[in-house]
mmCIF file of C-alpha atoms in Angstrom:
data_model
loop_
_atom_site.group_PDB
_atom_site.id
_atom_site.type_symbol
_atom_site.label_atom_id
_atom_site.label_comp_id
_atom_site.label_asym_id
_atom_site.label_seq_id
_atom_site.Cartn_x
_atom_site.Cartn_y
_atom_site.Cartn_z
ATOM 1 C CA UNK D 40 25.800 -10.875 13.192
ATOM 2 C CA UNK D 41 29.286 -9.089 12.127
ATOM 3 C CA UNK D 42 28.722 -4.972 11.892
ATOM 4 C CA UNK D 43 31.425 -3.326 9.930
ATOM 5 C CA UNK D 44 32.783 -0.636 11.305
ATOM 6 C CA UNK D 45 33.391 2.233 8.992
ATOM 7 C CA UNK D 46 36.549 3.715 7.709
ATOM 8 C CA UNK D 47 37.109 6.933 8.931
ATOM 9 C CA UNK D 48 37.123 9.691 6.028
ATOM 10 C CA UNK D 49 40.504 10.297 4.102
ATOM 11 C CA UNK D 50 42.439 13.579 5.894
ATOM 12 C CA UNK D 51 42.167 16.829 4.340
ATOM 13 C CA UNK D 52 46.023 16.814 3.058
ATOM 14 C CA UNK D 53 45.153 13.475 0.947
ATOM 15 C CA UNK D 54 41.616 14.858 0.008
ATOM 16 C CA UNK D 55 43.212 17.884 -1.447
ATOM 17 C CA UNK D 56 46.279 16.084 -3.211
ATOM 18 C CA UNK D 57 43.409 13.183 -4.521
ATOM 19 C CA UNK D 58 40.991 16.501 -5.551
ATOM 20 C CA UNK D 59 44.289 18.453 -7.216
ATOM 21 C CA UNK D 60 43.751 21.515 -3.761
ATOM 22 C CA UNK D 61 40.138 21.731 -4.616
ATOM 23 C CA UNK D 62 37.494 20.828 -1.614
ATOM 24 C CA UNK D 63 33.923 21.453 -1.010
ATOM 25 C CA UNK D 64 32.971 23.728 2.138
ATOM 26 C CA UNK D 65 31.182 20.408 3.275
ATOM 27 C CA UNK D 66 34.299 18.453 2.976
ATOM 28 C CA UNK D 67 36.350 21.046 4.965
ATOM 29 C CA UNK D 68 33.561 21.054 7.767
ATOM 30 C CA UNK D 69 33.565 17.408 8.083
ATOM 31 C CA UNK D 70 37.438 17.311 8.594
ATOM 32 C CA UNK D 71 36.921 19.995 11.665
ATOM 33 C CA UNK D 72 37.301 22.846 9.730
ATOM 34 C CA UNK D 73 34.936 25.811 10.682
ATOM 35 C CA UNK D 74 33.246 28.072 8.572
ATOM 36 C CA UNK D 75 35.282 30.941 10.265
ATOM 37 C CA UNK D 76 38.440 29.809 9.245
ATOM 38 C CA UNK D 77 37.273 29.001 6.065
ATOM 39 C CA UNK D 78 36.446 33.002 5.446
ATOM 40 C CA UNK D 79 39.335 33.995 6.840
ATOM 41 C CA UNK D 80 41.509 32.060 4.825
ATOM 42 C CA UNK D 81 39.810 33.296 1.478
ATOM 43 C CA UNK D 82 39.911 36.998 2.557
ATOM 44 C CA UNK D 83 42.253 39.252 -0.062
ATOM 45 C CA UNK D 84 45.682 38.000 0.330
ATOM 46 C CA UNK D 85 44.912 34.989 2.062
ATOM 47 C CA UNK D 86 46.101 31.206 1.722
ATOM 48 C CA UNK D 87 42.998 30.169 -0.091
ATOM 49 C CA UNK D 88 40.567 31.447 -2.617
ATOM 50 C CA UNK D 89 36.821 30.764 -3.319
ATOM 51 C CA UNK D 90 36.133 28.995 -6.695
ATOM 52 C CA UNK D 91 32.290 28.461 -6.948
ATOM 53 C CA UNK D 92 29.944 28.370 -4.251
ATOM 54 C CA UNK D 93 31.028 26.286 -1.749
ATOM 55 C CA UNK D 94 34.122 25.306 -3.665
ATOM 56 C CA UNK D 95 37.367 26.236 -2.536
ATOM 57 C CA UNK D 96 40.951 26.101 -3.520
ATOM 58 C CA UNK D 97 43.777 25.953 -1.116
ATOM 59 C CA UNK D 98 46.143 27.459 -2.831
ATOM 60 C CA UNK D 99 46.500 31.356 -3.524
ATOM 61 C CA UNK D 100 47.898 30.679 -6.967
ATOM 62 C CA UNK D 101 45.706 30.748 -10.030
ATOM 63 C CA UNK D 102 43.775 27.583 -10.758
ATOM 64 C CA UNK D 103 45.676 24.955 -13.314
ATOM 65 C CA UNK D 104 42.427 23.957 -16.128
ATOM 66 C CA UNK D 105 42.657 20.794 -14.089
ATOM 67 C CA UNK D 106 41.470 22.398 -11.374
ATOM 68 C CA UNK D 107 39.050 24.375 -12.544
ATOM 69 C CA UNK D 108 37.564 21.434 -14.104
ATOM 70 C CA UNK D 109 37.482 19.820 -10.631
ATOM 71 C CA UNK D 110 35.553 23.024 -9.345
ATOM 72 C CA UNK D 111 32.991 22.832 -11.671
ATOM 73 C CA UNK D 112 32.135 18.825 -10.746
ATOM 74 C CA UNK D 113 32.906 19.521 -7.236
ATOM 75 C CA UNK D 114 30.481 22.373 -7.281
ATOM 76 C CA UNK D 115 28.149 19.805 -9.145
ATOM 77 C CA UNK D 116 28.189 16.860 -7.301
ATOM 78 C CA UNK D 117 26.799 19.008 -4.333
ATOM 79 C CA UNK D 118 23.235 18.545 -3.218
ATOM 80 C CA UNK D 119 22.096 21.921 -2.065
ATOM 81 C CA UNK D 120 19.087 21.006 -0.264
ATOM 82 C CA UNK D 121 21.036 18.762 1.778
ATOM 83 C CA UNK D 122 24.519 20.861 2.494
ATOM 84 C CA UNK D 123 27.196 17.920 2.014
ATOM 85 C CA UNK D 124 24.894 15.605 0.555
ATOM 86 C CA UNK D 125 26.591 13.973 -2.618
ATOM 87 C CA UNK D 126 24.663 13.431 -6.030
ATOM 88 C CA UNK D 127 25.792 12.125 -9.796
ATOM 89 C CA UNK D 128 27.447 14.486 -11.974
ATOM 90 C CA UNK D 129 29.754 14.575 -14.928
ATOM 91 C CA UNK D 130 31.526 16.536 -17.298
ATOM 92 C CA UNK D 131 30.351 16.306 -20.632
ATOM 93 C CA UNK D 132 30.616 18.141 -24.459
ATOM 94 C CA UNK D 133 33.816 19.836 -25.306
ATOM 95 C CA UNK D 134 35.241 19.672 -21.684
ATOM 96 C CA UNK D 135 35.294 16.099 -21.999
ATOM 97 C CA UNK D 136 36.546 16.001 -25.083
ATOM 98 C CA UNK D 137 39.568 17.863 -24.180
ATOM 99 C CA UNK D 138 40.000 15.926 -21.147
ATOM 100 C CA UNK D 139 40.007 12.884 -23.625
ATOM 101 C CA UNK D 140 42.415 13.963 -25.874
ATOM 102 C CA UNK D 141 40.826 14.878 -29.444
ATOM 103 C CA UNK D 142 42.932 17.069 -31.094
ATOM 104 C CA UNK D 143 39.797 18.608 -32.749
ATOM 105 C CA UNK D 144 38.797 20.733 -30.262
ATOM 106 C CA UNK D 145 40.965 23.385 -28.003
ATOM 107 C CA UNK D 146 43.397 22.023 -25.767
ATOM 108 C CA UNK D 147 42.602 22.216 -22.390
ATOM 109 C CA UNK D 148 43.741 25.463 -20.942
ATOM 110 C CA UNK D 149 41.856 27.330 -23.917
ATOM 111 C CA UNK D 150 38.458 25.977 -22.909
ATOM 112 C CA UNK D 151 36.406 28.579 -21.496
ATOM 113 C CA UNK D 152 33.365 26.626 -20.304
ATOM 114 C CA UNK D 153 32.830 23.515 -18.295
ATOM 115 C CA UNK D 154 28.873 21.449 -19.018
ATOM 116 C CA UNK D 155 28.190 19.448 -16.466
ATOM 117 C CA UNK D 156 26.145 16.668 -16.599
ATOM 118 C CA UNK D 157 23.427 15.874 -13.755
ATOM 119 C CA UNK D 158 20.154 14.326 -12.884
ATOM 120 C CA UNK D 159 16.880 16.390 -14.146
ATOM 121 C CA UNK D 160 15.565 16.279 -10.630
ATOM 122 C CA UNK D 161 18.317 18.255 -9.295
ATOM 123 C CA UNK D 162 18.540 22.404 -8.482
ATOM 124 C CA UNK D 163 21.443 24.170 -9.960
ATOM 125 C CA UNK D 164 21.996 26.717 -11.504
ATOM 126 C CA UNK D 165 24.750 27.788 -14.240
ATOM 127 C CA UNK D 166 27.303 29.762 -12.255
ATOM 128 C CA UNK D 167 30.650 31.388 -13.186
ATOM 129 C CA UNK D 168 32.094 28.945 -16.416
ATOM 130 C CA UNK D 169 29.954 26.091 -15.488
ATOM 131 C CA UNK D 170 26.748 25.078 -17.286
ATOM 132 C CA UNK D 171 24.651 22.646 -15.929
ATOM 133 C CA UNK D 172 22.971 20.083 -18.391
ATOM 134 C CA UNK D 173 20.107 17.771 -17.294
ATOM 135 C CA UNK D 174 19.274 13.844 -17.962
ATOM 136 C CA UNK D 175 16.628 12.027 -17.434
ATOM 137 C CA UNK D 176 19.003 8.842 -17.737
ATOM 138 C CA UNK D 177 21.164 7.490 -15.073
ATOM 139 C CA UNK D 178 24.654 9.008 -15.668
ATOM 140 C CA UNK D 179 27.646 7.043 -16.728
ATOM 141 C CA UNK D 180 30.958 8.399 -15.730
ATOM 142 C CA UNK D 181 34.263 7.230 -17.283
ATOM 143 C CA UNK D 182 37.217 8.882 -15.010
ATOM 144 C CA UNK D 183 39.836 10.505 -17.277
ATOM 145 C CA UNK D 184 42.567 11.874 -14.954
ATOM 146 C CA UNK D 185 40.746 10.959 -11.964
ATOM 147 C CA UNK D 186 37.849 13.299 -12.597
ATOM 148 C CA UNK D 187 34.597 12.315 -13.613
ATOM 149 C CA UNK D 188 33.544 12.531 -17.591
ATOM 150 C CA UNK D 189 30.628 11.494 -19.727
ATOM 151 C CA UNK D 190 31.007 8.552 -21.744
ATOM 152 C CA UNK D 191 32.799 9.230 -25.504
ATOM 153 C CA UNK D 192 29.580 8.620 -27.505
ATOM 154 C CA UNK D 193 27.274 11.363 -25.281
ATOM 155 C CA UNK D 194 30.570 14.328 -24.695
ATOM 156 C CA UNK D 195 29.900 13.905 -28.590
ATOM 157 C CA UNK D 196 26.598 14.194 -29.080
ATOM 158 C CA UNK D 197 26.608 17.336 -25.946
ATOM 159 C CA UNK D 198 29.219 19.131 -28.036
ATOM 160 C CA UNK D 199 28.157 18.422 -31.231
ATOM 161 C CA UNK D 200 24.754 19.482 -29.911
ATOM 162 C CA UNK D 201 25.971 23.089 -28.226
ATOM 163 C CA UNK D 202 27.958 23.560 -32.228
ATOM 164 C CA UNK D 203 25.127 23.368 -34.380
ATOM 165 C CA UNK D 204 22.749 25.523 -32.188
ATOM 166 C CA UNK D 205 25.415 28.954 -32.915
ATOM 167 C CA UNK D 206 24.294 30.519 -36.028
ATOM 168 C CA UNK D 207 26.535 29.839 -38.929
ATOM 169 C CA UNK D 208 30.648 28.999 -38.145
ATOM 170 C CA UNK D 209 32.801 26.410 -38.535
ATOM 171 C CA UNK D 210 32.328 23.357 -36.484
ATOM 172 C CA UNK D 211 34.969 20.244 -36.604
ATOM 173 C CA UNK D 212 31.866 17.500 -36.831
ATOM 174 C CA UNK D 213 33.468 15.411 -39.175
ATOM 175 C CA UNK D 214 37.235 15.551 -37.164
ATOM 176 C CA UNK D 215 35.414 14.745 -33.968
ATOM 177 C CA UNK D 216 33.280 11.811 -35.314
ATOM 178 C CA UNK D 217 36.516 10.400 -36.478
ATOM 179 C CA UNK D 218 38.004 10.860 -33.643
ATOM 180 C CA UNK D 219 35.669 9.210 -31.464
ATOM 181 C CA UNK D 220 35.671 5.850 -32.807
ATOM 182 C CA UNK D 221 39.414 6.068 -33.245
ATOM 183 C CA UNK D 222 40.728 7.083 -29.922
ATOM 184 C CA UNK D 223 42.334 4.021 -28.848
ATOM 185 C CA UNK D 224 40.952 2.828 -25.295
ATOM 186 C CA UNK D 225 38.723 5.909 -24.515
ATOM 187 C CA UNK D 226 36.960 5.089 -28.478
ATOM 188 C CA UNK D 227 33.502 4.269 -28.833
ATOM 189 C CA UNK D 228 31.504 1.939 -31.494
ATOM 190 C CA UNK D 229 29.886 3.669 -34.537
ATOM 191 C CA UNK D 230 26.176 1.792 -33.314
ATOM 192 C CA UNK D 231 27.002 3.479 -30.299
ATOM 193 C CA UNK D 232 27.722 7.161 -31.718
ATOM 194 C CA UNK D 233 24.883 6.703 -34.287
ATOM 195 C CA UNK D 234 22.142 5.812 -30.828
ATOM 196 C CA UNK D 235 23.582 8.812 -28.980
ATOM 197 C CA UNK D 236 23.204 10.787 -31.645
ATOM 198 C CA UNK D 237 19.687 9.703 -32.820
ATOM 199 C CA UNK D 238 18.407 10.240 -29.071
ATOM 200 C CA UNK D 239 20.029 13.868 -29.205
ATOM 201 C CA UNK D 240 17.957 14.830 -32.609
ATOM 202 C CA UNK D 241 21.381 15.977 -34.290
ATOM 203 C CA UNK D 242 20.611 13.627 -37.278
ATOM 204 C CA UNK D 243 17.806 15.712 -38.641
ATOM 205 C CA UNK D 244 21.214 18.495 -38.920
ATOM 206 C CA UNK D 245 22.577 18.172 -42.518
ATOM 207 C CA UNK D 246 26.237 19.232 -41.049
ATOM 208 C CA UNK D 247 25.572 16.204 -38.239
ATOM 209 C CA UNK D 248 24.244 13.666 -40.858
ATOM 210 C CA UNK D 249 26.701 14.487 -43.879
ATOM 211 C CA UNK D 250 29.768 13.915 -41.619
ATOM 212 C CA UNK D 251 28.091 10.497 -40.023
ATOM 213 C CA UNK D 252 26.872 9.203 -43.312
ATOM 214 C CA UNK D 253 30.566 9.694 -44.003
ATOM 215 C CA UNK D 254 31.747 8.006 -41.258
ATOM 216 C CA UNK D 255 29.442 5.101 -41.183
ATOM 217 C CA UNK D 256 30.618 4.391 -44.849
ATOM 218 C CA UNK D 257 34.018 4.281 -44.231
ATOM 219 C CA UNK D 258 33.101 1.612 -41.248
ATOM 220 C CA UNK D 259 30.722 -0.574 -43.491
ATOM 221 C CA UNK D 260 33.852 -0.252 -46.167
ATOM 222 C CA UNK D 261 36.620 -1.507 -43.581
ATOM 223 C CA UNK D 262 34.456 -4.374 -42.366
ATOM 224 C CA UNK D 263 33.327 -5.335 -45.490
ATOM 225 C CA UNK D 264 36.813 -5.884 -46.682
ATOM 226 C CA UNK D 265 37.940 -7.979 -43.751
ATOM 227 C CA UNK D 266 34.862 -10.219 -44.413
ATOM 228 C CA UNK D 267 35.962 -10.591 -48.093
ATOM 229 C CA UNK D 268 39.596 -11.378 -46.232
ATOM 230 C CA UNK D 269 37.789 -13.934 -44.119
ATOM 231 C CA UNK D 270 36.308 -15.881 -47.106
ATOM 232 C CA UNK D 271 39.357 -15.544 -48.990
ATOM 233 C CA UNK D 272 41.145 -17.495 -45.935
ATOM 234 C CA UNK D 273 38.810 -19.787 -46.250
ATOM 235 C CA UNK D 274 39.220 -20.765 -49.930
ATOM 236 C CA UNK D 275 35.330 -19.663 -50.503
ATOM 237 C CA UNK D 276 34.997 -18.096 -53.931
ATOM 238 C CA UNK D 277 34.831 -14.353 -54.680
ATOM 239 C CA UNK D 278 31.484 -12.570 -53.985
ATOM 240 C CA UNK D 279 29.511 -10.613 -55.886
ATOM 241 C CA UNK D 280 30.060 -6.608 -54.341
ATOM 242 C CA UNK D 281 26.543 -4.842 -53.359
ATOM 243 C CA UNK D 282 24.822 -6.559 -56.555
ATOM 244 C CA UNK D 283 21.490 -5.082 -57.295
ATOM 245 C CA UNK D 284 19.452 -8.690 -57.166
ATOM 246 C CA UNK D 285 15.696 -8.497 -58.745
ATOM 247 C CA UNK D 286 13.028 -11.127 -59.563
ATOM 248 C CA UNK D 287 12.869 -12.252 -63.525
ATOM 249 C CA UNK D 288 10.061 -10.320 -64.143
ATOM 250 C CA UNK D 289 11.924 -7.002 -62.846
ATOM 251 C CA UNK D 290 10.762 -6.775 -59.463
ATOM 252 C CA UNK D 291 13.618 -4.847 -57.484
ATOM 253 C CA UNK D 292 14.616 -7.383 -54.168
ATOM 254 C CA UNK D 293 17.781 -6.344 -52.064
ATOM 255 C CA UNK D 294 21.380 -5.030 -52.549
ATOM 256 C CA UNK D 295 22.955 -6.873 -50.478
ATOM 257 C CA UNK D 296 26.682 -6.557 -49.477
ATOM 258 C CA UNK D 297 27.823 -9.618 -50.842
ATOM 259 C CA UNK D 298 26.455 -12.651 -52.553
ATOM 260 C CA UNK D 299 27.531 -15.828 -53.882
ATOM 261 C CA UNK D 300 24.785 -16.424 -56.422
ATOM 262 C CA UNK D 301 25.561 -19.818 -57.069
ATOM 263 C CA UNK D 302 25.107 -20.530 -53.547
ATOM 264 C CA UNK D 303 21.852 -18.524 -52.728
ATOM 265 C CA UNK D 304 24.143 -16.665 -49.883
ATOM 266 C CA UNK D 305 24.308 -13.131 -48.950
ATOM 267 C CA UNK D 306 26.061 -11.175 -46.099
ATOM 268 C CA UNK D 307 25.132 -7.838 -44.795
ATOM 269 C CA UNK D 308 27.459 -6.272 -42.323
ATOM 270 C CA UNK D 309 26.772 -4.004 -39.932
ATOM 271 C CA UNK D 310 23.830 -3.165 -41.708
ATOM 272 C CA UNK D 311 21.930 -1.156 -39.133
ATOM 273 C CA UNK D 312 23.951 1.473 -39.709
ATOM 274 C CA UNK D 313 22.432 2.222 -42.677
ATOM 275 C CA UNK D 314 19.538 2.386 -40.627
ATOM 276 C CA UNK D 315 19.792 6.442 -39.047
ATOM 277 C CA UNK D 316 16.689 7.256 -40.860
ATOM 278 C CA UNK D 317 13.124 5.485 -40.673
ATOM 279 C CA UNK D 318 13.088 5.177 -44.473
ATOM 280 C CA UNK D 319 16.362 3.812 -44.862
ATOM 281 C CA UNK D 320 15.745 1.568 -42.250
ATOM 282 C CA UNK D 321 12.626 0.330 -43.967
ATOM 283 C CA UNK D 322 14.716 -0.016 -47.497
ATOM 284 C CA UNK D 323 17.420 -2.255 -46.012
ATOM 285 C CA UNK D 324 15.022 -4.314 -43.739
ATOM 286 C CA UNK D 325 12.418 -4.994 -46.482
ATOM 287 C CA UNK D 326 15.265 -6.232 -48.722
ATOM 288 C CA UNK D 327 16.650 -8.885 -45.937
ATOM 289 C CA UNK D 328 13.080 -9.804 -45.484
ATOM 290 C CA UNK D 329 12.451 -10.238 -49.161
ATOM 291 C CA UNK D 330 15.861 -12.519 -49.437
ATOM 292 C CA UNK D 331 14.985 -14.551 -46.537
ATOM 293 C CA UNK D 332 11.559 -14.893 -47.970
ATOM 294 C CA UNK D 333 12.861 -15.900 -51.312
ATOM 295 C CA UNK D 334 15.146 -18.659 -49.842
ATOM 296 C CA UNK D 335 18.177 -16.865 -49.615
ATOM 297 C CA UNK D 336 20.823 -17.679 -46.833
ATOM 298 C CA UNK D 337 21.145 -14.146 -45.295
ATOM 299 C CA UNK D 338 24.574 -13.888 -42.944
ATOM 300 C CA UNK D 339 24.381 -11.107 -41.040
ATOM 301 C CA UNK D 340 27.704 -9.440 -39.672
ATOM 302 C CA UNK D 341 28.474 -6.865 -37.097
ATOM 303 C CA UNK D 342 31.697 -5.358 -37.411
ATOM 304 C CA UNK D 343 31.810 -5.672 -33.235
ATOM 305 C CA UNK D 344 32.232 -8.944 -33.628
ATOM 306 C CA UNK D 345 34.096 -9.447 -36.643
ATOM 307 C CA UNK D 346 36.865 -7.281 -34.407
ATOM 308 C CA UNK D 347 36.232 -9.483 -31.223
ATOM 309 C CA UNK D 348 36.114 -12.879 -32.791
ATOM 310 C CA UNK D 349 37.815 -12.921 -36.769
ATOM 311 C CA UNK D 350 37.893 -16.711 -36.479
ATOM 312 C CA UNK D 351 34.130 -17.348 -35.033
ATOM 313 C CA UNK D 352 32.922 -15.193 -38.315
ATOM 314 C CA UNK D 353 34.814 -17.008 -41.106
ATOM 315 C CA UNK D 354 33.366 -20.192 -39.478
ATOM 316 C CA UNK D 355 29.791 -18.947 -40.066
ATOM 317 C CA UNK D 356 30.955 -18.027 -43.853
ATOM 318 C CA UNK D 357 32.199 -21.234 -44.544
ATOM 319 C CA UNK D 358 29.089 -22.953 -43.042
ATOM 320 C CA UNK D 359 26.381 -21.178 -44.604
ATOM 321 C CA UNK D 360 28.351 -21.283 -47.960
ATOM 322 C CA UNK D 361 28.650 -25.326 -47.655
ATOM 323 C CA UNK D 362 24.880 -25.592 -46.817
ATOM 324 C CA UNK D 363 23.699 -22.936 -49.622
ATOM 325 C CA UNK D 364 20.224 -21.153 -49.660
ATOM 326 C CA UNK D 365 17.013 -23.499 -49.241
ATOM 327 C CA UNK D 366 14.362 -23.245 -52.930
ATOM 328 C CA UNK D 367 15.890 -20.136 -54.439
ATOM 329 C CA UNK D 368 14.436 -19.019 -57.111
ATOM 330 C CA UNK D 369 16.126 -17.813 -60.235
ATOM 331 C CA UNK D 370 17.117 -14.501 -59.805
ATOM 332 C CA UNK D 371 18.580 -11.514 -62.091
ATOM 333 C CA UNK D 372 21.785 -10.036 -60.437
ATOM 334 C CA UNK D 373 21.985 -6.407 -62.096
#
């Protein structure tokens, strides 16, 4: 049997330059620091300063908003029935945002309060510029500039959340929506905004739901016209856009996104997204069911994939339009 032998702990000089000067008291102790010196050192005039409980910065200068960010997770990520005992915690709402770059919130050094994201079990308690926000899920953490942040999709919904609980004022909704399925590498998916934002309740706020039914069109619009691109490459005829399709006798049957009617095919992309509300989600699921019922050849699209794999998707196109729907029965295409 083979025992590793652990590493011993990194010294205080590269803690502090990995942690931007700021250290826990529990950190200090463990690199043979005293609480004695630790006092003196933070007395009036002194070489250090207190941040937080238990969070120190060693440095008399003011604290860079880097810093104080690091403060509040520090002060966080401290256990404090256990002194030095380590738990989850990340920053989350505007913070984060910041810290990710949107340019539709304050920069940085004008943010004046720091949420913190941590397990529901644990006791803290809002202190100085820190507020601490519970989950009940296991925490994600996506490290922006080496400190520890909340996944794009839930800093969202978390600031979007604190916004529309003030009375009355402007609030960039629509700017940060954009923003957060645009940001490059740090982005998230629309599916993944919309479920973050359906868990949070903010879709039952007009302002929230307005500026998402926005968004969500504009996505459904981009991906539908690389899927009309797709079956252009492929030499496939032109669909029929969002035709209203009903049975002879009148009977009202789907919309769907596109349709070759002399085929029996339809594609509905990303069409889920519709799907924030329960009755919109039981409109556009009743109408695939009806098509499917009805023999139609229903392609179904994600714009995901159509992003991930262009070539995989106009393969599918061309197959189900060579193959056609099975028994369809004549249809009117309003």
């Amino acid at each position: 049997m083979s025992y590793r032998i652990p590493s011993p702990p990194p010294s205080l000089e590269d803690l502090a330059k990995r942690q931007q000067n700021v250290v826990t008291a529990s950190q200090l102790r463990a690199r043979g620091v005293p609480a004695r010196i630790i006092t003196e050192h933070c007395r009036r005039g002194g070489p250090w300063q207190r941040l937080l409980p238990r969070v120190y910065l060693l440095q008399p200068a003011e604290p860079t908003p880097e810093q104080r960010m690091w403060a509040a997770l520090l002060y966080a990520a401290q256990d404090g029935r256990e002194e030095g005992r380590r738990a989850g915690a990340v920053i989350t709402g505007t913070a984060a945002l910041a810290l990710y770059g949107f340019t539709a919130v304050p920069r940085l050094p004008a943010v004046t309060g720091v949420d913190v994201l941590v397990p529901r079990q644990r006791r803290l308690k809002d202190v100085g510029e820190v507020r601490i926000r519970r989950t009940e899920r296991e925490l994600e953490a996506r490290s922006v500039h080496g400190l520890a942040c909340a996944p794009v999709a839930r800093a969202v919904a978390d600031a979007l959340g604190e916004w529309t609980a003030r009375p009355g004022g402007p609030a960039p909704v629509r700017e940060v929506l954009r923003e957060a399925v645009a940001l490059g590498e740090n982005r998230c998916t629309a599916r993944e905004l919309v479920a973050e934002l359906a868990d949070s309740g903010l879709t039952r706020d007009p302002r929230v739901r307005a500026a998402l039914d926005e968004l969500l069109a504009a996505e459904r619009d981009l991906s539908l016209n690389r899927v009309a691109g797709l079956a252009d490459e492929a030499l496939l005829p032109a669909p029929l856009n969002a035709p209203e399709l009903r049975m002879r006798g009148g009977t009202y049957i789907a919309v769907p996104d596109l349709y070759w009617p002399e085929r029996g095919v339809a594609v509905e992309v990303d069409s889920e997204l519709r799907c924030v509300s329960e009755g919109e989600a039981a409109w556009v699921h009743g109408g695939q069911h009806r098509m499917e019922y009805l023999g139609i050849r229903v392609v179904y699209v994600s714009g995901a994939r159509l992003a991930a794999d262009p070539d995989a998707v106009g393969g599918e196109l061309r197959e189900a339009y060579r193959v056609g729907g099975t028994d369809v029965v004549e249809l009117l295409v309003v």
